[in-house]
Amino acid sequence: RMQEMSCPPDPMAADPDKQTTVSVAFLLGGYFSFSVNAKSVVTRWNSFDSSLAAMDAAELFVLNILCSLLIKGPNSPFYKSLLTSNIGSDYAPSTGMNGHTKEAYFSIGLQGIAKDDVERVQDLIQQTIDQVIEEGFEESRIESVLHSVELSLKHETSNFGLGLVSSLMPLWNHGAEPVSSLQIGDHIAKFKESLASSSTFLQDKVRQYLKENQHKLTLVMHPKADYQAELEKKEDEKRDSVLSQLTQEQRNRLHSDAFELLDYQTKQHDASCLPSLGVADIRKEGETTELEDLLPTGVPLQFCPQPTNGITYFRGISSISSLNDDLKPYIPLFSYITSKIGAGNLDYKQMSQEIELRTGGLEVSAHVVTDHSELNAFEQGVAFSSLCLDWNMPYMFSLWQDIFNSPDFLDVERIRTLVMMLAADMANSVANSGHSYAMTYASSQLTPAAALTEKFAGLQQVAFLKRIAEQEDLQPLISTLQQIAVHVLDCTSMRCAINSVPEQVGVVATTIEGFLDSLPKNRDDPDAHVQDERFFPRMGRTHIIMPFNVNYTGKSIRTVPYTHQDSPSLRLLARLMTTKFLHQEIREKGGAYGGGATSGSGVFQYYSYRDPNSVETLDVFDRSVQWAVDGSFTDQDVDEAKLSVFSQIDGPVPPGSKGMTRFVHGITDEQRQQHRQRLFLATRQSLIESAQRYLPEDRGESAVAILGPQNEKTMNRPDWNVIEDIDETLVVHTSN
């Protein structure tokens, strides 16, 4: 069946006429069949069971493999038919297999399409299913997916235990047997046996679950100009309807319950009966990491010997200090594109296949880090990272070598597809992470590193990508990307890090020396660390109009860098104010989804998430300062904040990430230990003094940003800048 629904128009959309989303979802489950002429034939679906409990773990494993084969990477059938056609901007949200609900399902679709293309997308989906049934999958594609599974089993993460338990919960909650899902080795063996016994094993699964599955829903969503007004009208009508049916006694009861709840929220609760650790239980000395500093071909290399379970981890950072400022907004797009296009003798499909078959992925990203000791100093560059099984290390660096030496920026249609995908991803992320965008925008007024971060990953970048996605002629963009490549894909001002087993140090040195020897050396670049003496903080309040019915609020205060003696106190204050004041006021009383404070990179930040309030929340931020300055907390509260902060500091660090604090942030074990000691020494009085010194409005430099709907409380105030058009960020109203 088909269901249509509406949504608010997206001001971030590159093409206002292409804002429709279509998605086709298939319930996945078992059914009964009977035998005719010794062949199993599907005759009816009235015995269909789509619950997780009805599917065994081996079948769920097969479905996950099948999902990866169908949609992951440019060699997958749906990627080729839906994304490379440039009908839409990206896959529809929730595309893929969802096994977390009671009834598992697979969905596939497109977002950012024209209203008239809905039927075309549906036809393409059906044609792709038919094509897969007819042609099957290349053996190399299956091998690359199985390689990804093997690599994921060996790759250790800091939240391995939590992730494992979380993956079991849907099965357990919905009546399936959870332990068998952990037997991945058995599932792989059974999967390979099934492939060997039937050349059409996967095609048959596609036919069973997609082609002949009558349990499917096509969901189409169109933008509607008055969507928000209609929604508010319906909510008002529903509220009025409910209120009209209440008796006076029920109204009185609601009124008294509200005051009873407020009284309960305001009370101080005694948590002394709960078991907890004490500060005395925390070890005084932090962990140190053994590192070796090498200098192959003059490029600094940090080698960290670790029990990495047969995996080699590579990172690199290349400076962009000499890059023209006009080119820097292109860095995130350059980073996104670089490992997804062709290089060397490989086109982008062949490159993607080799990356999947030999590595756990090649990642490129923009890199901005505030200096640990000076707020106006920071490091800027492009970061590279990858991992592979030890025996694949030469292949991994061979792929990087091709990317550095001969990237193919001439495939216009491939670049157009990637531009549309990144622009759509960034635009979609605003509604989910609006508080992060608000904090980034506010902080950009206070430190040069935050200003560059806003340019790379904030609303400026969202608007920038939208403008690029609107361009018909991409030749100027391609020329710009090629200019950036000359600066970035060069080892003149680069440093690297490798994490691997101790026995690999000789192989690593030889392999990476050969890799670095092959790279271009075309520039004499200054150090990636720069000191921006021209930057001056700007205080201000900005309201950016967004088509949301809630607000995302951020306030930032310029404070001190990591090595400053007050940095630990501010870190503790942020934790303390979040748990003891802001959470209750913003979430419990104010009705927001969340709110709190953080401190780091020389900035103290407040935030609220999906907040029905706007300037009222700013008043809460101000009241939290007075709360801290007045010392309205106890020594026990300070100890609880220390336990929370140390739980982050002493959290497990996987072998592949050891030594990254020094490599990425330049913070040594000695500096980390000094910070740790200051955390231990912090007292209630030192927190009060830090609050007095940095947080009051008249003591420091601060900036505020709100993302949300139009609001008379900001439009009519002289101290607010209101931005109505995020694309141009020029329509600014001030009242005088």
CSV table of C-alpha atoms in Angstrom, one decimal, residues 433-723:
chain,number,residue,atom,x,y,z
A,433,SER,CA,22.1,18.5,16.0
A,434,GLY,CA,20.8,22.1,16.1
A,435,HIS,CA,22.3,22.6,19.6
A,436,SER,CA,25.8,21.8,18.2
A,437,TYR,CA,25.3,24.2,15.4
A,438,ALA,CA,24.2,26.9,17.8
A,439,MET,CA,27.2,26.4,20.1
A,440,THR,CA,29.6,26.4,17.2
A,441,TYR,CA,28.1,29.6,15.8
A,442,ALA,CA,28.3,31.3,19.2
A,443,SER,CA,31.9,30.1,19.8
A,444,SER,CA,33.0,31.3,16.4
A,445,GLN,CA,32.8,34.8,17.7
A,446,LEU,CA,35.3,34.1,20.5
A,447,THR,CA,38.4,32.1,19.3
A,448,PRO,CA,40.0,31.8,15.9
A,449,ALA,CA,39.9,28.0,16.0
A,450,ALA,CA,36.2,28.1,16.6
A,451,ALA,CA,35.8,30.6,13.8
A,452,LEU,CA,37.5,28.2,11.4
A,453,THR,CA,35.4,25.3,12.8
A,454,GLU,CA,32.2,27.2,12.0
A,455,LYS,CA,33.6,27.7,8.5
A,456,PHE,CA,34.3,24.0,8.1
A,457,ALA,CA,31.4,22.4,10.0
A,458,GLY,CA,28.9,25.0,11.0
A,459,LEU,CA,26.0,26.8,9.4
A,460,GLN,CA,28.3,28.7,7.1
A,461,GLN,CA,29.4,25.3,5.6
A,462,VAL,CA,25.7,24.2,5.3
A,463,ALA,CA,24.9,27.4,3.3
A,464,PHE,CA,28.1,27.1,1.3
A,465,LEU,CA,27.4,23.6,0.2
A,466,LYS,CA,23.8,24.6,-0.7
A,467,ARG,CA,25.2,27.2,-3.1
A,468,ILE,CA,27.6,24.8,-4.7
A,469,ALA,CA,24.9,22.2,-5.1
A,470,GLU,CA,22.9,24.8,-7.0
A,471,GLN,CA,25.6,25.3,-9.6
A,472,GLU,CA,25.1,23.8,-13.0
A,473,ASP,CA,28.7,24.3,-14.2
A,474,LEU,CA,31.1,22.5,-11.9
A,475,GLN,CA,34.3,23.3,-13.8
A,476,PRO,CA,35.2,26.2,-11.4
A,477,LEU,CA,34.7,23.8,-8.5
A,478,ILE,CA,36.9,21.2,-10.1
A,479,SER,CA,39.7,23.8,-10.7
A,480,THR,CA,39.5,24.8,-7.1
A,481,LEU,CA,39.7,21.2,-5.9
A,482,GLN,CA,42.8,20.7,-8.0
A,483,GLN,CA,44.4,23.8,-6.5
A,484,ILE,CA,43.8,22.5,-3.0
A,485,ALA,CA,45.2,19.1,-3.9
A,486,VAL,CA,48.5,20.6,-4.8
A,487,HIS,CA,48.8,22.0,-1.2
A,488,VAL,CA,47.2,19.2,0.8
A,489,LEU,CA,48.3,16.0,-1.0
A,490,ASP,CA,52.0,16.7,-0.3
A,491,CYS,CA,54.2,15.4,2.4
A,492,THR,CA,56.3,18.6,2.9
A,493,SER,CA,54.4,19.7,5.9
A,494,MET,CA,52.9,16.4,7.1
A,495,ARG,CA,53.2,14.2,10.2
A,496,CYS,CA,52.0,10.6,10.6
A,497,ALA,CA,51.1,8.1,13.3
A,498,ILE,CA,51.0,4.3,13.3
A,499,ASN,CA,49.5,2.0,15.9
A,500,SER,CA,50.4,-1.6,15.5
A,501,VAL,CA,52.0,-4.6,17.4
A,502,PRO,CA,55.6,-4.0,18.5
A,503,GLU,CA,56.9,-6.7,16.1
A,504,GLN,CA,55.7,-4.6,13.2
A,505,VAL,CA,57.9,-1.5,13.8
A,506,GLY,CA,60.5,-2.6,11.2
A,507,VAL,CA,57.9,-3.4,8.6
A,508,VAL,CA,56.0,-0.2,9.3
A,509,ALA,CA,59.1,2.0,9.0
A,510,THR,CA,60.0,0.4,5.7
A,511,THR,CA,56.5,0.5,4.3
A,512,ILE,CA,55.7,4.1,5.3
A,513,GLU,CA,59.2,5.3,4.1
A,514,GLY,CA,58.4,3.9,0.7
A,515,PHE,CA,55.0,5.6,0.8
A,516,LEU,CA,56.3,9.0,1.8
A,517,ASP,CA,59.2,8.8,-0.7
A,518,SER,CA,56.5,8.5,-3.5
A,519,LEU,CA,54.6,11.6,-2.4
A,520,PRO,CA,54.9,15.0,-4.0
A,521,LYS,CA,57.1,17.6,-2.3
A,522,ASN,CA,56.1,20.8,-4.0
A,523,ARG,CA,56.0,23.4,-1.3
A,524,ASP,CA,57.8,24.9,1.6
A,525,ASP,CA,54.9,25.2,4.0
A,526,PRO,CA,54.9,26.8,7.4
A,527,ASP,CA,54.0,24.8,10.5
A,528,ALA,CA,50.4,23.7,10.8
A,529,HIS,CA,50.3,25.6,14.2
A,530,VAL,CA,49.4,29.3,13.6
A,531,GLN,CA,49.0,32.3,15.9
A,532,ASP,CA,46.2,34.6,14.8
A,533,GLU,CA,47.2,38.0,16.3
A,534,ARG,CA,44.5,39.7,14.2
A,535,PHE,CA,41.6,37.9,15.8
A,536,PHE,CA,39.5,39.8,18.4
A,537,PRO,CA,36.5,38.3,20.1
A,538,ARG,CA,33.1,39.8,19.3
A,539,MET,CA,30.2,39.8,21.7
A,540,GLY,CA,26.7,39.5,20.3
A,541,ARG,CA,23.3,37.7,20.2
A,542,THR,CA,22.1,36.1,17.0
A,543,HIS,CA,18.8,34.5,16.2
A,544,ILE,CA,18.9,32.4,13.0
A,545,ILE,CA,15.3,31.7,11.7
A,546,MET,CA,14.7,28.0,11.0
A,547,PRO,CA,11.5,26.2,10.0
A,548,PHE,CA,11.4,24.3,13.4
A,549,ASN,CA,8.7,24.5,16.0
A,550,VAL,CA,11.3,24.3,18.8
A,551,ASN,CA,14.6,26.1,19.5
A,552,TYR,CA,18.2,25.1,19.8
A,553,THR,CA,20.1,27.5,22.0
A,554,GLY,CA,23.8,28.0,22.5
A,555,LYS,CA,25.8,30.4,24.6
A,556,SER,CA,29.6,30.5,24.7
A,557,ILE,CA,32.1,32.3,27.0
A,558,ARG,CA,35.7,32.7,26.2
A,559,THR,CA,37.8,31.3,29.1
A,560,VAL,CA,41.3,29.6,29.3
A,561,PRO,CA,43.2,26.9,27.5
A,562,TYR,CA,43.8,23.4,28.6
A,563,THR,CA,47.1,23.9,30.5
A,564,HIS,CA,45.8,26.9,32.5
A,565,GLN,CA,45.4,26.3,36.2
A,566,ASP,CA,41.7,27.2,36.1
A,567,SER,CA,40.8,24.8,33.3
A,568,PRO,CA,40.0,21.8,35.6
A,569,SER,CA,37.8,24.0,37.8
A,570,LEU,CA,35.8,25.1,34.8
A,571,ARG,CA,35.5,21.6,33.6
A,572,LEU,CA,34.1,20.5,36.9
A,573,LEU,CA,31.8,23.5,37.0
A,574,ALA,CA,30.2,22.5,33.7
A,575,ARG,CA,29.5,19.1,35.0
A,576,LEU,CA,28.2,20.3,38.3
A,577,MET,CA,25.9,23.0,36.8
A,578,THR,CA,24.5,20.5,34.3
A,579,THR,CA,23.5,17.9,36.8
A,580,LYS,CA,22.5,20.1,39.8
A,581,PHE,CA,20.9,23.0,38.1
A,582,LEU,CA,20.5,23.2,34.3
A,583,HIS,CA,19.0,19.7,33.8
A,584,GLN,CA,16.2,20.4,36.2
A,585,GLU,CA,15.5,23.9,35.0
A,586,ILE,CA,15.8,23.3,31.2
A,587,ARG,CA,14.5,19.8,30.8
A,588,GLU,CA,12.3,19.0,33.8
A,589,LYS,CA,10.7,22.4,34.3
A,590,GLY,CA,11.3,24.0,30.9
A,591,GLY,CA,10.2,21.0,28.8
A,592,ALA,CA,13.3,20.9,26.5
A,593,TYR,CA,14.6,17.5,25.4
A,594,GLY,CA,18.0,18.3,27.0
A,595,GLY,CA,20.3,21.0,28.2
A,596,GLY,CA,23.6,21.6,30.0
A,597,ALA,CA,27.1,23.0,29.9
A,598,THR,CA,30.5,21.9,28.7
A,599,SER,CA,34.0,23.3,28.9
A,600,GLY,CA,36.9,22.8,26.6
A,601,SER,CA,39.0,24.4,23.8
A,602,GLY,CA,39.1,27.7,25.7
A,603,VAL,CA,35.3,28.1,25.7
A,604,PHE,CA,32.6,27.5,28.3
A,605,GLN,CA,29.4,26.5,26.5
A,606,TYR,CA,25.7,26.3,27.5
A,607,TYR,CA,23.1,24.6,25.3
A,608,SER,CA,19.5,23.5,25.1
A,609,TYR,CA,18.1,20.9,22.7
A,610,ARG,CA,14.6,20.9,21.2
A,611,ASP,CA,13.6,23.6,23.5
A,612,PRO,CA,10.0,25.2,23.5
A,613,ASN,CA,11.6,28.3,25.1
A,614,SER,CA,14.2,30.7,23.7
A,615,VAL,CA,15.2,33.8,25.6
A,616,GLU,CA,13.8,32.3,28.7
A,617,THR,CA,16.5,29.6,28.5
A,618,LEU,CA,19.1,32.3,28.3
A,619,ASP,CA,17.7,33.6,31.6
A,620,VAL,CA,18.2,30.1,33.0
A,621,PHE,CA,21.9,30.2,31.9
A,622,ASP,CA,22.3,33.5,33.7
A,623,ARG,CA,20.6,32.2,36.8
A,624,SER,CA,23.0,29.2,36.8
A,625,VAL,CA,25.9,31.6,37.0
A,626,GLN,CA,24.5,33.2,40.0
A,627,TRP,CA,23.8,29.8,41.5
A,628,ALA,CA,27.5,28.9,41.0
A,629,VAL,CA,28.8,32.2,42.2
A,630,ASP,CA,26.7,31.9,45.4
A,631,GLY,CA,28.1,28.5,46.0
A,632,SER,CA,24.7,26.8,46.1
A,633,PHE,CA,26.3,23.4,46.0
A,634,THR,CA,28.0,21.1,48.5
A,635,ASP,CA,31.4,19.4,48.8
A,636,GLN,CA,29.5,16.2,48.0
A,637,ASP,CA,28.3,17.7,44.8
A,638,VAL,CA,31.9,18.6,43.9
A,639,ASP,CA,33.0,15.0,44.5
A,640,GLU,CA,30.2,13.7,42.3
A,641,ALA,CA,31.3,16.1,39.5
A,642,LYS,CA,34.9,14.8,39.9
A,643,LEU,CA,33.7,11.2,39.6
A,644,SER,CA,31.8,12.1,36.4
A,645,VAL,CA,34.8,13.9,34.9
A,646,PHE,CA,37.2,11.1,35.8
A,647,SER,CA,34.9,8.5,34.3
A,648,GLN,CA,35.5,10.3,31.0
A,649,ILE,CA,39.2,10.8,31.5
A,650,ASP,CA,39.8,7.2,32.6
A,651,GLY,CA,37.4,5.6,30.2
A,652,PRO,CA,38.8,2.7,28.1
A,653,VAL,CA,41.0,3.7,25.2
A,654,PRO,CA,41.2,1.0,22.5
A,655,PRO,CA,44.7,0.1,21.3
A,656,GLY,CA,44.1,1.7,17.9
A,657,SER,CA,43.5,5.1,19.6
A,658,LYS,CA,46.4,5.1,22.1
A,659,GLY,CA,48.7,8.1,21.8
A,660,MET,CA,46.1,10.1,19.8
A,661,THR,CA,45.8,12.8,22.5
A,662,ARG,CA,49.5,13.7,21.9
A,663,PHE,CA,49.3,13.3,18.1
A,664,VAL,CA,46.1,15.2,17.5
A,665,HIS,CA,46.1,17.8,20.3
A,666,GLY,CA,49.8,18.0,21.2
A,667,ILE,CA,49.1,17.2,24.8
A,668,THR,CA,51.8,15.2,26.5
A,669,ASP,CA,51.4,12.6,29.3
A,670,GLU,CA,53.0,15.2,31.7
A,671,GLN,CA,50.4,17.9,30.8
A,672,ARG,CA,47.6,15.4,31.2
A,673,GLN,CA,49.0,14.4,34.6
A,674,GLN,CA,49.2,18.0,35.7
A,675,HIS,CA,45.6,18.6,34.6
A,676,ARG,CA,44.6,15.4,36.6
A,677,GLN,CA,46.3,16.7,39.8
A,678,ARG,CA,44.5,20.0,39.5
A,679,LEU,CA,41.2,18.2,39.2
A,680,PHE,CA,42.0,16.3,42.5
A,681,LEU,CA,43.0,19.6,44.2
A,682,ALA,CA,39.8,21.5,43.1
A,683,THR,CA,37.6,22.5,46.0
A,684,ARG,CA,34.1,24.0,46.4
A,685,GLN,CA,35.8,27.4,47.0
A,686,SER,CA,38.1,27.2,43.9
A,687,LEU,CA,35.0,26.4,41.8
A,688,ILE,CA,33.2,29.5,43.2
A,689,GLU,CA,36.2,31.6,42.5
A,690,SER,CA,36.4,30.3,38.9
A,691,ALA,CA,32.7,31.0,38.4
A,692,GLN,CA,33.2,34.5,39.7
A,693,ARG,CA,36.2,35.1,37.5
A,694,TYR,CA,34.9,33.9,34.2
A,695,LEU,CA,31.1,33.4,34.0
A,696,PRO,CA,29.3,36.6,34.9
A,697,GLU,CA,28.1,38.6,31.9
A,698,ASP,CA,30.2,41.7,32.9
A,699,ARG,CA,33.4,39.7,33.5
A,700,GLY,CA,34.2,38.1,30.1
A,701,GLU,CA,33.5,37.9,26.4
A,702,SER,CA,30.4,35.9,25.4
A,703,ALA,CA,28.2,35.2,22.4
A,704,VAL,CA,24.7,33.7,22.0
A,705,ALA,CA,23.0,31.9,19.1
A,706,ILE,CA,19.5,30.6,18.8
A,707,LEU,CA,18.2,28.4,15.9
A,708,GLY,CA,14.5,28.3,15.7
A,709,PRO,CA,11.2,29.8,14.6
A,710,GLN,CA,10.4,33.6,14.4
A,711,ASN,CA,10.2,35.1,17.8
A,712,GLU,CA,9.0,38.6,18.7
A,713,LYS,CA,11.2,38.5,21.8
A,714,THR,CA,14.3,38.7,19.6
A,715,MET,CA,12.9,40.7,16.6
A,716,ASN,CA,12.0,43.7,18.9
A,717,ARG,CA,15.2,43.9,20.9
A,718,PRO,CA,18.1,46.2,20.0
A,719,ASP,CA,20.8,43.7,21.1
A,720,TRP,CA,19.7,41.0,18.8
A,721,ASN,CA,20.8,40.3,15.2
A,722,VAL,CA,18.1,38.2,13.4
A,723,ILE,CA,19.1,36.3,10.3
